[in-house]
Amino acid sequence: MNEKSQVRDVYDAVADPTRRKLLRMLADVEELPLHELTVHFQMGRTAVSKHLAILKDADLVIARKVGRETRYRLNPTPLKEIQDWVSFYEGFWKERIAKLHLILEEKK
């Protein structure tokens, strides 16, 4: 499998703050073209395009050609993997805190 056909890990894709900001922007709209996304960053179109390509490889962004313009929209489905992972640890810590609370109450 070559690098272009490789699916990128969703955690790797959201690790970068620029990509998280892109996802957040796309969550607020149906879709946006590259030039409208680029104005929100202190980097050129090529750099923003590279970030969008990483998000696209992780299936977090869907690109659609409209004439000569490419429009991007959020695909939130892969984010469920992150939500599930975080939810497990929320339960883990709630259980630990409850046990600690019981221990502290017993020592009173």
Short mmCIF file of C-alpha atoms in Angstrom, two decimals, residues 6-86:
data_model
loop_
_atom_site.label_atom_id
_atom_site.label_comp_id
_atom_site.label_asym_id
_atom_site.label_seq_id
_atom_site.Cartn_x
_atom_site.Cartn_y
_atom_site.Cartn_z
CA GLN A 6 -2.91 4.83 3.44
CA VAL A 7 -5.61 5.85 5.89
CA ARG A 8 -4.28 8.30 8.46
CA ASP A 9 -4.92 7.73 12.16
CA VAL A 10 -7.66 10.03 13.47
CA TYR A 11 -5.62 10.82 16.60
CA ASP A 12 -2.65 11.87 14.48
CA ALA A 13 -4.91 14.04 12.35
CA VAL A 14 -6.39 15.95 15.30
CA ALA A 15 -3.07 16.26 17.16
CA ASP A 16 -2.23 19.52 15.40
CA PRO A 17 -3.94 22.74 16.63
CA THR A 18 -4.32 24.07 13.07
CA ARG A 19 -6.22 20.96 12.04
CA ARG A 20 -8.40 21.15 15.15
CA LYS A 21 -9.24 24.75 14.26
CA LEU A 22 -10.12 23.69 10.70
CA LEU A 23 -12.43 20.99 12.05
CA ARG A 24 -14.05 23.48 14.41
CA MET A 25 -14.62 25.96 11.58
CA LEU A 26 -16.12 23.29 9.36
CA ALA A 27 -18.41 22.13 12.17
CA ASP A 28 -20.14 25.52 12.07
CA VAL A 29 -20.97 25.50 8.34
CA GLU A 30 -22.17 23.16 5.63
CA GLU A 31 -18.96 23.58 3.61
CA LEU A 32 -16.27 26.14 2.83
CA PRO A 33 -13.87 26.69 -0.06
CA LEU A 34 -10.11 26.78 0.57
CA HIS A 35 -9.80 30.56 0.18
CA GLU A 36 -12.39 31.16 2.93
CA LEU A 37 -10.56 28.81 5.28
CA THR A 38 -7.11 30.24 4.52
CA VAL A 39 -7.97 33.79 5.65
CA HIS A 40 -8.25 32.53 9.24
CA PHE A 41 -4.61 31.40 9.39
CA GLN A 42 -1.22 33.06 9.19
CA MET A 43 -0.07 30.67 6.47
CA GLY A 44 -0.55 30.30 2.77
CA ARG A 45 -3.05 28.26 0.81
CA THR A 46 -0.53 25.47 0.23
CA ALA A 47 0.02 24.97 3.96
CA VAL A 48 -3.72 24.99 4.68
CA SER A 49 -4.21 22.54 1.79
CA LYS A 50 -1.68 20.17 3.34
CA HIS A 51 -3.54 20.25 6.65
CA LEU A 52 -6.82 19.60 4.84
CA ALA A 53 -5.20 16.67 2.99
CA ILE A 54 -4.23 15.10 6.33
CA LEU A 55 -7.79 15.54 7.59
CA LYS A 56 -9.09 14.08 4.34
CA ASP A 57 -6.76 11.05 4.68
CA ALA A 58 -8.27 10.46 8.13
CA ASP A 59 -11.77 10.74 6.60
CA LEU A 60 -12.52 13.75 8.83
CA VAL A 61 -13.02 16.09 5.87
CA ILE A 62 -14.78 15.51 2.57
CA ALA A 63 -13.71 17.52 -0.48
CA ARG A 64 -16.07 18.37 -3.32
CA LYS A 65 -15.11 20.03 -6.59
CA VAL A 66 -17.36 22.88 -7.73
CA GLY A 67 -15.95 24.14 -10.99
CA ARG A 68 -12.32 25.08 -10.32
CA GLU A 69 -12.94 25.42 -6.59
CA THR A 70 -12.67 22.69 -3.95
CA ARG A 71 -15.12 22.93 -1.07
CA TYR A 72 -14.57 21.15 2.23
CA ARG A 73 -17.00 19.85 4.80
CA LEU A 74 -16.70 18.02 8.08
CA ASN A 75 -17.27 14.29 8.36
CA PRO A 76 -17.65 13.87 12.15
CA THR A 77 -18.06 10.07 12.13
CA PRO A 78 -14.36 9.24 12.78
CA LEU A 79 -14.42 11.51 15.85
CA LYS A 80 -16.60 8.87 17.55
CA GLU A 81 -13.43 6.80 18.03
CA ILE A 82 -11.93 9.62 20.09
CA GLN A 83 -15.17 10.15 22.01
CA ASP A 84 -15.31 6.44 22.89
CA TRP A 85 -11.69 6.47 24.08
CA VAL A 86 -12.20 9.58 26.22
#
